[in-house]
Amino acid sequence: MSTDVTPERVLAEIPTRLRIGDGWREATGGRTFPVANPADGTDLASVADATAADGLAALDAAVAAQASWAATAPRERGEILRRAFEEIHARREELALLITLEMGKPLADAYAEIDYGAEFFRWFAEEAVRIDGGYTVSPNGRGRILVMRQPVGPSLLVTPWNFPLAMATRKIGPALAAGCTVVVKPAEQTPLTTLALAAILEGCGVPAGVVNVVTTSDPAAVVGSLLKDSRLRKLSFTGSTEVGRLLLSQAAGGVLRTSMELGGNAPFLVFADADLDAAVEGALLAKLRNMGEACTAANRFYVQRPVAAEFADRLAKRMAELRVAPGLAEGSQIGPLIDEAGRQKVGTLVDDAVRKGARVLTGGAPLDGPGYFYPPTVLADVPGTADLLTQEIFGPVAPVLAFDTEQEAVALANATEYGLVAYLYTRDLGRALRTAEALETGMIGLNQGVVSNAAAPFGGVKQSGLGREGGRVGIDEYLETKYIAIAV
């Protein structure tokens, strides 16, 4: 990292007010709230604390800009996104530092997020000019059918704290490409990256009112008021299933288009014929990306009995070797969890499993000292009654269980209300296809531990959500289909 890229300089340059319409403004009453560094608990900055009235002002701006943005040439919309993609890479060091400061992930992971997140702007810059329609002859020959695609309209984008850049670009990219204006409500734990992104978009030529950002410590009030407004036409949310259900019920009043990327409980299946070296490496990626604070994180490790003990021992050895340290520390591989509540949840789940008979192979207790650190943990002989098999752990804990047959593995994997992603390791092509088709998830990692890709449709089934983000279908979430009957 360049010597002139320092925390002090980067934080001093981040806008901390609300982005509404053509400028940056204070929240009503001048309210602010602090943003903390999870590595030591100290405050990094204070940002504007929006009220419901501020949220509605942002929607006013989005509504005012909607018609002109929808009429903007697709190529021009795409070029703006392309410039933003390039600018994110030009500011890669500052943004990585900012992500690590407010979210906690190691700097190497922050760089990886920037590369991943920026790709959504490049992908949807190219999709903006590929919005298509159709023209056909009516079956009876006496008319014509014209089909066109138009932007849904003003959209509310609610993003989580675990990937503060990528989750914003994954929603903003297709919305802008389709011709929709947006109000972005970032998570209160990590608003600084979204504010920096808004400034980048402004500098790249996004017109006033097209991208509005409201930061708030009272999301229920701000989001709730927006969902009651009939001018809002779309909600995209990434977060917990519990909150997603609530937002869906509120969105029903306005019959809003919704995209929901909700919780996960990802199974990681290892068959006896798998390449065990590859399976362990894949497990490290699937479990420890973002310290396990990801909806795609492997949550349950089911390993065929002949190799279960060896897999658990090898995974524990690798995880024990990882360096747990603040994200900016040299060589850091595992950073802090987001806050004390998150760490307490992980500890409670581990303690429950151990009380019920699980064996700790490595880790198993929170670390002393400042910050919210929990070490990489592997549990063997985990009983089926352990709470961490049914709850999203959101931490660096890998519970390992043995299975005997392919049918048993599929049944165990599907025994959850969630269905976001599953991981599968085998060298048997037939088994790979059978198992992938039988798993009740929206995504499968076959012999690989990472599935996220801007060019692929990201999303789940069952209680893991609705709709898809990314890929060719990602822009469809922000487009309506209009049919025009033509008499000839």
mmCIF file with all atom_site columns, C-alpha atoms in Angstrom, residues 108-298:
data_model
loop_
_atom_site.group_PDB
_atom_site.id
_atom_site.type_symbol
_atom_site.label_atom_id
_atom_site.label_alt_id
_atom_site.label_comp_id
_atom_site.label_asym_id
_atom_site.label_entity_id
_atom_site.label_seq_id
_atom_site.pdbx_PDB_ins_code
_atom_site.Cartn_x
_atom_site.Cartn_y
_atom_site.Cartn_z
_atom_site.occupancy
_atom_site.B_iso_or_equiv
_atom_site.pdbx_formal_charge
_atom_site.auth_seq_id
_atom_site.auth_comp_id
_atom_site.auth_asym_id
_atom_site.auth_atom_id
_atom_site.pdbx_PDB_model_num
ATOM 1   C CA . ALA A 1 108 ? -6.194  -9.007  1.276   1.00 0.00 ? 108 ALA A CA 1
ATOM 2   C CA . ASP A 1 109 ? -9.894  -9.847  1.565   1.00 0.00 ? 109 ASP A CA 1
ATOM 3   C CA . ALA A 1 110 ? -10.801 -6.183  1.131   1.00 0.00 ? 110 ALA A CA 1
ATOM 4   C CA . TYR A 1 111 ? -8.838  -6.071  -2.135  1.00 0.00 ? 111 TYR A CA 1
ATOM 5   C CA . ALA A 1 112 ? -10.666 -9.198  -3.273  1.00 0.00 ? 112 ALA A CA 1
ATOM 6   C CA . GLU A 1 113 ? -14.002 -7.553  -2.492  1.00 0.00 ? 113 GLU A CA 1
ATOM 7   C CA . ILE A 1 114 ? -13.073 -4.505  -4.548  1.00 0.00 ? 114 ILE A CA 1
ATOM 8   C CA . ASP A 1 115 ? -12.175 -6.640  -7.551  1.00 0.00 ? 115 ASP A CA 1
ATOM 9   C CA . TYR A 1 116 ? -15.424 -8.577  -7.198  1.00 0.00 ? 116 TYR A CA 1
ATOM 10  C CA . GLY A 1 117 ? -17.599 -5.550  -6.504  1.00 0.00 ? 117 GLY A CA 1
ATOM 11  C CA . ALA A 1 118 ? -16.224 -3.405  -9.314  1.00 0.00 ? 118 ALA A CA 1
ATOM 12  C CA . GLU A 1 119 ? -16.971 -6.197  -11.764 1.00 0.00 ? 119 GLU A CA 1
ATOM 13  C CA . PHE A 1 120 ? -20.718 -5.632  -11.337 1.00 0.00 ? 120 PHE A CA 1
ATOM 14  C CA . PHE A 1 121 ? -20.330 -2.151  -12.785 1.00 0.00 ? 121 PHE A CA 1
ATOM 15  C CA . ARG A 1 122 ? -18.362 -3.471  -15.760 1.00 0.00 ? 122 ARG A CA 1
ATOM 16  C CA . TRP A 1 123 ? -20.825 -6.330  -16.325 1.00 0.00 ? 123 TRP A CA 1
ATOM 17  C CA . PHE A 1 124 ? -23.941 -4.161  -16.195 1.00 0.00 ? 124 PHE A CA 1
ATOM 18  C CA . ALA A 1 125 ? -22.291 -1.417  -18.235 1.00 0.00 ? 125 ALA A CA 1
ATOM 19  C CA . GLU A 1 126 ? -22.316 -4.004  -21.006 1.00 0.00 ? 126 GLU A CA 1
ATOM 20  C CA . GLU A 1 127 ? -25.842 -5.256  -20.221 1.00 0.00 ? 127 GLU A CA 1
ATOM 21  C CA . ALA A 1 128 ? -27.318 -1.744  -20.450 1.00 0.00 ? 128 ALA A CA 1
ATOM 22  C CA . VAL A 1 129 ? -27.195 -1.872  -24.248 1.00 0.00 ? 129 VAL A CA 1
ATOM 23  C CA . ARG A 1 130 ? -28.599 -5.413  -24.442 1.00 0.00 ? 130 ARG A CA 1
ATOM 24  C CA . ILE A 1 131 ? -32.068 -4.768  -23.045 1.00 0.00 ? 131 ILE A CA 1
ATOM 25  C CA . ASP A 1 132 ? -34.251 -6.362  -25.689 1.00 0.00 ? 132 ASP A CA 1
ATOM 26  C CA . GLY A 1 133 ? -37.894 -6.772  -26.679 1.00 0.00 ? 133 GLY A CA 1
ATOM 27  C CA . GLY A 1 134 ? -39.791 -8.519  -29.451 1.00 0.00 ? 134 GLY A CA 1
ATOM 28  C CA . TYR A 1 135 ? -42.032 -8.132  -32.496 1.00 0.00 ? 135 TYR A CA 1
ATOM 29  C CA . THR A 1 136 ? -44.138 -11.023 -33.755 1.00 0.00 ? 136 THR A CA 1
ATOM 30  C CA . VAL A 1 137 ? -47.195 -11.742 -35.851 1.00 0.00 ? 137 VAL A CA 1
ATOM 31  C CA . SER A 1 138 ? -50.348 -12.689 -33.927 1.00 0.00 ? 138 SER A CA 1
ATOM 32  C CA . PRO A 1 139 ? -51.251 -16.366 -34.345 1.00 0.00 ? 139 PRO A CA 1
ATOM 33  C CA . ASN A 1 140 ? -54.398 -15.413 -36.269 1.00 0.00 ? 140 ASN A CA 1
ATOM 34  C CA . GLY A 1 141 ? -52.389 -13.213 -38.637 1.00 0.00 ? 141 GLY A CA 1
ATOM 35  C CA . ARG A 1 142 ? -54.594 -10.171 -38.071 1.00 0.00 ? 142 ARG A CA 1
ATOM 36  C CA . GLY A 1 143 ? -52.331 -8.234  -35.710 1.00 0.00 ? 143 GLY A CA 1
ATOM 37  C CA . ARG A 1 144 ? -48.874 -7.738  -34.392 1.00 0.00 ? 144 ARG A CA 1
ATOM 38  C CA . ILE A 1 145 ? -47.417 -8.220  -30.911 1.00 0.00 ? 145 ILE A CA 1
ATOM 39  C CA . LEU A 1 146 ? -44.836 -5.678  -29.758 1.00 0.00 ? 146 LEU A CA 1
ATOM 40  C CA . VAL A 1 147 ? -43.003 -6.357  -26.489 1.00 0.00 ? 147 VAL A CA 1
ATOM 41  C CA . MET A 1 148 ? -40.750 -3.799  -24.836 1.00 0.00 ? 148 MET A CA 1
ATOM 42  C CA . ARG A 1 149 ? -38.787 -3.590  -21.568 1.00 0.00 ? 149 ARG A CA 1
ATOM 43  C CA . GLN A 1 150 ? -38.947 -0.493  -19.384 1.00 0.00 ? 150 GLN A CA 1
ATOM 44  C CA . PRO A 1 151 ? -37.388 0.418   -16.024 1.00 0.00 ? 151 PRO A CA 1
ATOM 45  C CA . VAL A 1 152 ? -39.398 -0.504  -12.951 1.00 0.00 ? 152 VAL A CA 1
ATOM 46  C CA . GLY A 1 153 ? -38.857 2.938   -11.472 1.00 0.00 ? 153 GLY A CA 1
ATOM 47  C CA . PRO A 1 154 ? -37.550 4.355   -8.182  1.00 0.00 ? 154 PRO A CA 1
ATOM 48  C CA . SER A 1 155 ? -35.932 1.536   -6.201  1.00 0.00 ? 155 SER A CA 1
ATOM 49  C CA . LEU A 1 156 ? -34.934 1.099   -2.568  1.00 0.00 ? 156 LEU A CA 1
ATOM 50  C CA . LEU A 1 157 ? -31.703 -0.832  -2.105  1.00 0.00 ? 157 LEU A CA 1
ATOM 51  C CA . VAL A 1 158 ? -30.958 -2.098  1.415   1.00 0.00 ? 158 VAL A CA 1
ATOM 52  C CA . THR A 1 159 ? -27.425 -3.468  1.773   1.00 0.00 ? 159 THR A CA 1
ATOM 53  C CA . PRO A 1 160 ? -25.682 -5.489  4.534   1.00 0.00 ? 160 PRO A CA 1
ATOM 54  C CA . TRP A 1 161 ? -22.480 -4.784  6.437   1.00 0.00 ? 161 TRP A CA 1
ATOM 55  C CA . ASN A 1 162 ? -20.404 -7.813  5.444   1.00 0.00 ? 162 ASN A CA 1
ATOM 56  C CA . PHE A 1 163 ? -19.543 -6.724  1.871   1.00 0.00 ? 163 PHE A CA 1
ATOM 57  C CA . PRO A 1 164 ? -20.112 -2.955  1.964   1.00 0.00 ? 164 PRO A CA 1
ATOM 58  C CA . LEU A 1 165 ? -18.819 -2.284  -1.553  1.00 0.00 ? 165 LEU A CA 1
ATOM 59  C CA . ALA A 1 166 ? -19.856 -5.425  -3.425  1.00 0.00 ? 166 ALA A CA 1
ATOM 60  C CA . MET A 1 167 ? -23.415 -5.557  -2.122  1.00 0.00 ? 167 MET A CA 1
ATOM 61  C CA . ALA A 1 168 ? -23.919 -1.931  -3.155  1.00 0.00 ? 168 ALA A CA 1
ATOM 62  C CA . THR A 1 169 ? -22.488 -2.361  -6.655  1.00 0.00 ? 169 THR A CA 1
ATOM 63  C CA . ARG A 1 170 ? -24.422 -5.613  -7.149  1.00 0.00 ? 170 ARG A CA 1
ATOM 64  C CA . LYS A 1 171 ? -27.659 -3.659  -6.708  1.00 0.00 ? 171 LYS A CA 1
ATOM 65  C CA . ILE A 1 172 ? -26.760 -0.217  -8.063  1.00 0.00 ? 172 ILE A CA 1
ATOM 66  C CA . GLY A 1 173 ? -25.199 -1.615  -11.246 1.00 0.00 ? 173 GLY A CA 1
ATOM 67  C CA . PRO A 1 174 ? -28.288 -3.325  -12.710 1.00 0.00 ? 174 PRO A CA 1
ATOM 68  C CA . ALA A 1 175 ? -30.634 -0.618  -11.426 1.00 0.00 ? 175 ALA A CA 1
ATOM 69  C CA . LEU A 1 176 ? -28.754 2.157   -13.199 1.00 0.00 ? 176 LEU A CA 1
ATOM 70  C CA . ALA A 1 177 ? -28.209 0.060   -16.319 1.00 0.00 ? 177 ALA A CA 1
ATOM 71  C CA . ALA A 1 178 ? -31.964 -0.561  -16.541 1.00 0.00 ? 178 ALA A CA 1
ATOM 72  C CA . GLY A 1 179 ? -32.786 3.128   -16.109 1.00 0.00 ? 179 GLY A CA 1
ATOM 73  C CA . CYS A 1 180 ? -33.954 3.110   -12.481 1.00 0.00 ? 180 CYS A CA 1
ATOM 74  C CA . THR A 1 181 ? -33.139 5.748   -9.892  1.00 0.00 ? 181 THR A CA 1
ATOM 75  C CA . VAL A 1 182 ? -32.271 4.516   -6.416  1.00 0.00 ? 182 VAL A CA 1
ATOM 76  C CA . VAL A 1 183 ? -32.285 5.241   -2.717  1.00 0.00 ? 183 VAL A CA 1
ATOM 77  C CA . VAL A 1 184 ? -29.535 3.235   -1.001  1.00 0.00 ? 184 VAL A CA 1
ATOM 78  C CA . LYS A 1 185 ? -29.764 2.450   2.713   1.00 0.00 ? 185 LYS A CA 1
ATOM 79  C CA . PRO A 1 186 ? -26.441 0.908   3.831   1.00 0.00 ? 186 PRO A CA 1
ATOM 80  C CA . ALA A 1 187 ? -26.007 -1.019  7.071   1.00 0.00 ? 187 ALA A CA 1
ATOM 81  C CA . GLU A 1 188 ? -25.339 1.241   10.040  1.00 0.00 ? 188 GLU A CA 1
ATOM 82  C CA . GLN A 1 189 ? -22.162 -0.714  10.888  1.00 0.00 ? 189 GLN A CA 1
ATOM 83  C CA . THR A 1 190 ? -20.490 0.039   7.520   1.00 0.00 ? 190 THR A CA 1
ATOM 84  C CA . PRO A 1 191 ? -21.867 3.187   5.869   1.00 0.00 ? 191 PRO A CA 1
ATOM 85  C CA . LEU A 1 192 ? -18.546 4.797   4.969   1.00 0.00 ? 192 LEU A CA 1
ATOM 86  C CA . THR A 1 193 ? -17.794 2.620   1.937   1.00 0.00 ? 193 THR A CA 1
ATOM 87  C CA . THR A 1 194 ? -21.234 3.317   0.439   1.00 0.00 ? 194 THR A CA 1
ATOM 88  C CA . LEU A 1 195 ? -20.766 7.054   0.944   1.00 0.00 ? 195 LEU A CA 1
ATOM 89  C CA . ALA A 1 196 ? -17.383 6.840   -0.786  1.00 0.00 ? 196 ALA A CA 1
ATOM 90  C CA . LEU A 1 197 ? -19.018 4.921   -3.643  1.00 0.00 ? 197 LEU A CA 1
ATOM 91  C CA . ALA A 1 198 ? -21.708 7.595   -4.006  1.00 0.00 ? 198 ALA A CA 1
ATOM 92  C CA . ALA A 1 199 ? -18.998 10.224  -4.338  1.00 0.00 ? 199 ALA A CA 1
ATOM 93  C CA . ILE A 1 200 ? -17.291 8.143   -7.034  1.00 0.00 ? 200 ILE A CA 1
ATOM 94  C CA . LEU A 1 201 ? -20.539 7.813   -8.982  1.00 0.00 ? 201 LEU A CA 1
ATOM 95  C CA . GLU A 1 202 ? -21.130 11.544  -8.734  1.00 0.00 ? 202 GLU A CA 1
ATOM 96  C CA . GLY A 1 203 ? -17.662 12.196  -10.129 1.00 0.00 ? 203 GLY A CA 1
ATOM 97  C CA . CYS A 1 204 ? -18.277 9.738   -12.968 1.00 0.00 ? 204 CYS A CA 1
ATOM 98  C CA . GLY A 1 205 ? -21.314 11.658  -14.201 1.00 0.00 ? 205 GLY A CA 1
ATOM 99  C CA . VAL A 1 206 ? -24.338 10.143  -12.455 1.00 0.00 ? 206 VAL A CA 1
ATOM 100 C CA . PRO A 1 207 ? -26.948 12.933  -12.607 1.00 0.00 ? 207 PRO A CA 1
ATOM 101 C CA . ALA A 1 208 ? -28.430 14.510  -9.517  1.00 0.00 ? 208 ALA A CA 1
ATOM 102 C CA . GLY A 1 209 ? -31.124 12.413  -7.883  1.00 0.00 ? 209 GLY A CA 1
ATOM 103 C CA . VAL A 1 210 ? -30.234 9.149   -9.623  1.00 0.00 ? 210 VAL A CA 1
ATOM 104 C CA . VAL A 1 211 ? -28.269 7.732   -6.671  1.00 0.00 ? 211 VAL A CA 1
ATOM 105 C CA . ASN A 1 212 ? -29.282 8.863   -3.190  1.00 0.00 ? 212 ASN A CA 1
ATOM 106 C CA . VAL A 1 213 ? -27.778 7.509   0.034   1.00 0.00 ? 213 VAL A CA 1
ATOM 107 C CA . VAL A 1 214 ? -29.385 7.696   3.471   1.00 0.00 ? 214 VAL A CA 1
ATOM 108 C CA . THR A 1 215 ? -27.400 6.482   6.460   1.00 0.00 ? 215 THR A CA 1
ATOM 109 C CA . THR A 1 216 ? -29.366 5.865   9.633   1.00 0.00 ? 216 THR A CA 1
ATOM 110 C CA . SER A 1 217 ? -29.289 4.188   13.021  1.00 0.00 ? 217 SER A CA 1
ATOM 111 C CA . ASP A 1 218 ? -33.073 3.697   12.787  1.00 0.00 ? 218 ASP A CA 1
ATOM 112 C CA . PRO A 1 219 ? -33.555 1.612   9.632   1.00 0.00 ? 219 PRO A CA 1
ATOM 113 C CA . ALA A 1 220 ? -37.027 0.425   10.637  1.00 0.00 ? 220 ALA A CA 1
ATOM 114 C CA . ALA A 1 221 ? -38.388 3.971   10.611  1.00 0.00 ? 221 ALA A CA 1
ATOM 115 C CA . VAL A 1 222 ? -36.634 5.083   7.427   1.00 0.00 ? 222 VAL A CA 1
ATOM 116 C CA . VAL A 1 223 ? -37.291 1.929   5.401   1.00 0.00 ? 223 VAL A CA 1
ATOM 117 C CA . GLY A 1 224 ? -40.803 1.596   6.769   1.00 0.00 ? 224 GLY A CA 1
ATOM 118 C CA . SER A 1 225 ? -41.768 5.095   5.648   1.00 0.00 ? 225 SER A CA 1
ATOM 119 C CA . LEU A 1 226 ? -40.383 4.475   2.168   1.00 0.00 ? 226 LEU A CA 1
ATOM 120 C CA . LEU A 1 227 ? -42.244 1.191   1.767   1.00 0.00 ? 227 LEU A CA 1
ATOM 121 C CA . LYS A 1 228 ? -45.517 2.983   2.523   1.00 0.00 ? 228 LYS A CA 1
ATOM 122 C CA . ASP A 1 229 ? -44.967 5.510   -0.267  1.00 0.00 ? 229 ASP A CA 1
ATOM 123 C CA . SER A 1 230 ? -46.779 4.587   -3.485  1.00 0.00 ? 230 SER A CA 1
ATOM 124 C CA . ARG A 1 231 ? -44.081 6.208   -5.623  1.00 0.00 ? 231 ARG A CA 1
ATOM 125 C CA . LEU A 1 232 ? -41.564 3.515   -4.683  1.00 0.00 ? 232 LEU A CA 1
ATOM 126 C CA . ARG A 1 233 ? -41.739 0.624   -7.140  1.00 0.00 ? 233 ARG A CA 1
ATOM 127 C CA . LYS A 1 234 ? -38.965 -1.781  -6.170  1.00 0.00 ? 234 LYS A CA 1
ATOM 128 C CA . LEU A 1 235 ? -37.243 -3.164  -3.065  1.00 0.00 ? 235 LEU A CA 1
ATOM 129 C CA . SER A 1 236 ? -33.963 -5.057  -3.105  1.00 0.00 ? 236 SER A CA 1
ATOM 130 C CA . PHE A 1 237 ? -32.733 -6.371  0.235   1.00 0.00 ? 237 PHE A CA 1
ATOM 131 C CA . THR A 1 238 ? -29.775 -8.451  1.360   1.00 0.00 ? 238 THR A CA 1
ATOM 132 C CA . GLY A 1 239 ? -29.812 -9.566  4.972   1.00 0.00 ? 239 GLY A CA 1
ATOM 133 C CA . SER A 1 240 ? -31.353 -11.991 7.409   1.00 0.00 ? 240 SER A CA 1
ATOM 134 C CA . THR A 1 241 ? -34.388 -14.107 6.607   1.00 0.00 ? 241 THR A CA 1
ATOM 135 C CA . GLU A 1 242 ? -36.168 -12.728 9.675   1.00 0.00 ? 242 GLU A CA 1
ATOM 136 C CA . VAL A 1 243 ? -35.885 -9.140  8.461   1.00 0.00 ? 243 VAL A CA 1
ATOM 137 C CA . GLY A 1 244 ? -36.601 -10.211 4.892   1.00 0.00 ? 244 GLY A CA 1
ATOM 138 C CA . ARG A 1 245 ? -39.939 -11.698 5.912   1.00 0.00 ? 245 ARG A CA 1
ATOM 139 C CA . LEU A 1 246 ? -40.877 -8.452  7.650   1.00 0.00 ? 246 LEU A CA 1
ATOM 140 C CA . LEU A 1 247 ? -39.922 -6.340  4.644   1.00 0.00 ? 247 LEU A CA 1
ATOM 141 C CA . LEU A 1 248 ? -41.876 -8.616  2.306   1.00 0.00 ? 248 LEU A CA 1
ATOM 142 C CA . SER A 1 249 ? -44.991 -8.119  4.405   1.00 0.00 ? 249 SER A CA 1
ATOM 143 C CA . GLN A 1 250 ? -44.504 -4.349  4.329   1.00 0.00 ? 250 GLN A CA 1
ATOM 144 C CA . ALA A 1 251 ? -43.808 -4.351  0.589   1.00 0.00 ? 251 ALA A CA 1
ATOM 145 C CA . ALA A 1 252 ? -47.041 -6.231  -0.050  1.00 0.00 ? 252 ALA A CA 1
ATOM 146 C CA . GLY A 1 253 ? -49.070 -3.086  0.635   1.00 0.00 ? 253 GLY A CA 1
ATOM 147 C CA . GLY A 1 254 ? -47.626 -1.386  -2.419  1.00 0.00 ? 254 GLY A CA 1
ATOM 148 C CA . VAL A 1 255 ? -47.326 -4.619  -4.432  1.00 0.00 ? 255 VAL A CA 1
ATOM 149 C CA . LEU A 1 256 ? -43.650 -3.815  -4.905  1.00 0.00 ? 256 LEU A CA 1
ATOM 150 C CA . ARG A 1 257 ? -41.271 -5.772  -7.084  1.00 0.00 ? 257 ARG A CA 1
ATOM 151 C CA . THR A 1 258 ? -38.919 -7.441  -4.621  1.00 0.00 ? 258 THR A CA 1
ATOM 152 C CA . SER A 1 259 ? -35.500 -9.062  -4.695  1.00 0.00 ? 259 SER A CA 1
ATOM 153 C CA . MET A 1 260 ? -34.495 -10.849 -1.521  1.00 0.00 ? 260 MET A CA 1
ATOM 154 C CA . GLU A 1 261 ? -31.077 -12.381 -0.843  1.00 0.00 ? 261 GLU A CA 1
ATOM 155 C CA . LEU A 1 262 ? -31.547 -13.812 2.623   1.00 0.00 ? 262 LEU A CA 1
ATOM 156 C CA . GLY A 1 263 ? -29.887 -16.195 5.056   1.00 0.00 ? 263 GLY A CA 1
ATOM 157 C CA . GLY A 1 264 ? -28.054 -19.413 4.331   1.00 0.00 ? 264 GLY A CA 1
ATOM 158 C CA . ASN A 1 265 ? -27.128 -22.697 5.976   1.00 0.00 ? 265 ASN A CA 1
ATOM 159 C CA . ALA A 1 266 ? -24.747 -24.044 3.366   1.00 0.00 ? 266 ALA A CA 1
ATOM 160 C CA . PRO A 1 267 ? -23.871 -27.756 3.444   1.00 0.00 ? 267 PRO A CA 1
ATOM 161 C CA . PHE A 1 268 ? -20.362 -28.805 2.390   1.00 0.00 ? 268 PHE A CA 1
ATOM 162 C CA . LEU A 1 269 ? -20.389 -32.411 1.171   1.00 0.00 ? 269 LEU A CA 1
ATOM 163 C CA . VAL A 1 270 ? -17.184 -34.437 0.847   1.00 0.00 ? 270 VAL A CA 1
ATOM 164 C CA . PHE A 1 271 ? -17.420 -37.937 -0.587  1.00 0.00 ? 271 PHE A CA 1
ATOM 165 C CA . ALA A 1 272 ? -14.812 -40.605 0.035   1.00 0.00 ? 272 ALA A CA 1
ATOM 166 C CA . ASP A 1 273 ? -13.574 -40.458 -3.561  1.00 0.00 ? 273 ASP A CA 1
ATOM 167 C CA . ALA A 1 274 ? -12.920 -36.701 -3.411  1.00 0.00 ? 274 ALA A CA 1
ATOM 168 C CA . ASP A 1 275 ? -9.496  -35.124 -3.800  1.00 0.00 ? 275 ASP A CA 1
ATOM 169 C CA . LEU A 1 276 ? -9.010  -34.494 -0.085  1.00 0.00 ? 276 LEU A CA 1
ATOM 170 C CA . ASP A 1 277 ? -6.327  -31.849 -0.617  1.00 0.00 ? 277 ASP A CA 1
ATOM 171 C CA . ALA A 1 278 ? -8.699  -29.889 -2.850  1.00 0.00 ? 278 ALA A CA 1
ATOM 172 C CA . ALA A 1 279 ? -11.581 -30.420 -0.430  1.00 0.00 ? 279 ALA A CA 1
ATOM 173 C CA . VAL A 1 280 ? -9.617  -28.987 2.503   1.00 0.00 ? 280 VAL A CA 1
ATOM 174 C CA . GLU A 1 281 ? -8.510  -25.988 0.458   1.00 0.00 ? 281 GLU A CA 1
ATOM 175 C CA . GLY A 1 282 ? -12.064 -25.457 -0.738  1.00 0.00 ? 282 GLY A CA 1
ATOM 176 C CA . ALA A 1 283 ? -13.342 -25.730 2.812   1.00 0.00 ? 283 ALA A CA 1
ATOM 177 C CA . LEU A 1 284 ? -10.989 -22.981 3.942   1.00 0.00 ? 284 LEU A CA 1
ATOM 178 C CA . LEU A 1 285 ? -12.353 -20.687 1.243   1.00 0.00 ? 285 LEU A CA 1
ATOM 179 C CA . ALA A 1 286 ? -15.987 -21.617 1.764   1.00 0.00 ? 286 ALA A CA 1
ATOM 180 C CA . LYS A 1 287 ? -15.765 -21.292 5.556   1.00 0.00 ? 287 LYS A CA 1
ATOM 181 C CA . LEU A 1 288 ? -13.325 -18.472 6.230   1.00 0.00 ? 288 LEU A CA 1
ATOM 182 C CA . ARG A 1 289 ? -13.980 -15.922 3.507   1.00 0.00 ? 289 ARG A CA 1
ATOM 183 C CA . ASN A 1 290 ? -14.915 -12.798 5.436   1.00 0.00 ? 290 ASN A CA 1
ATOM 184 C CA . MET A 1 291 ? -14.239 -14.689 8.722   1.00 0.00 ? 291 MET A CA 1
ATOM 185 C CA . GLY A 1 292 ? -17.294 -16.808 7.966   1.00 0.00 ? 292 GLY A CA 1
ATOM 186 C CA . GLU A 1 293 ? -19.514 -13.716 7.968   1.00 0.00 ? 293 GLU A CA 1
ATOM 187 C CA . ALA A 1 294 ? -21.102 -14.449 4.626   1.00 0.00 ? 294 ALA A CA 1
ATOM 188 C CA . CYS A 1 295 ? -24.431 -15.935 3.605   1.00 0.00 ? 295 CYS A CA 1
ATOM 189 C CA . THR A 1 296 ? -22.483 -18.251 1.292   1.00 0.00 ? 296 THR A CA 1
ATOM 190 C CA . ALA A 1 297 ? -20.226 -19.521 4.105   1.00 0.00 ? 297 ALA A CA 1
ATOM 191 C CA . ALA A 1 298 ? -20.171 -23.283 4.563   1.00 0.00 ? 298 ALA A CA 1
#
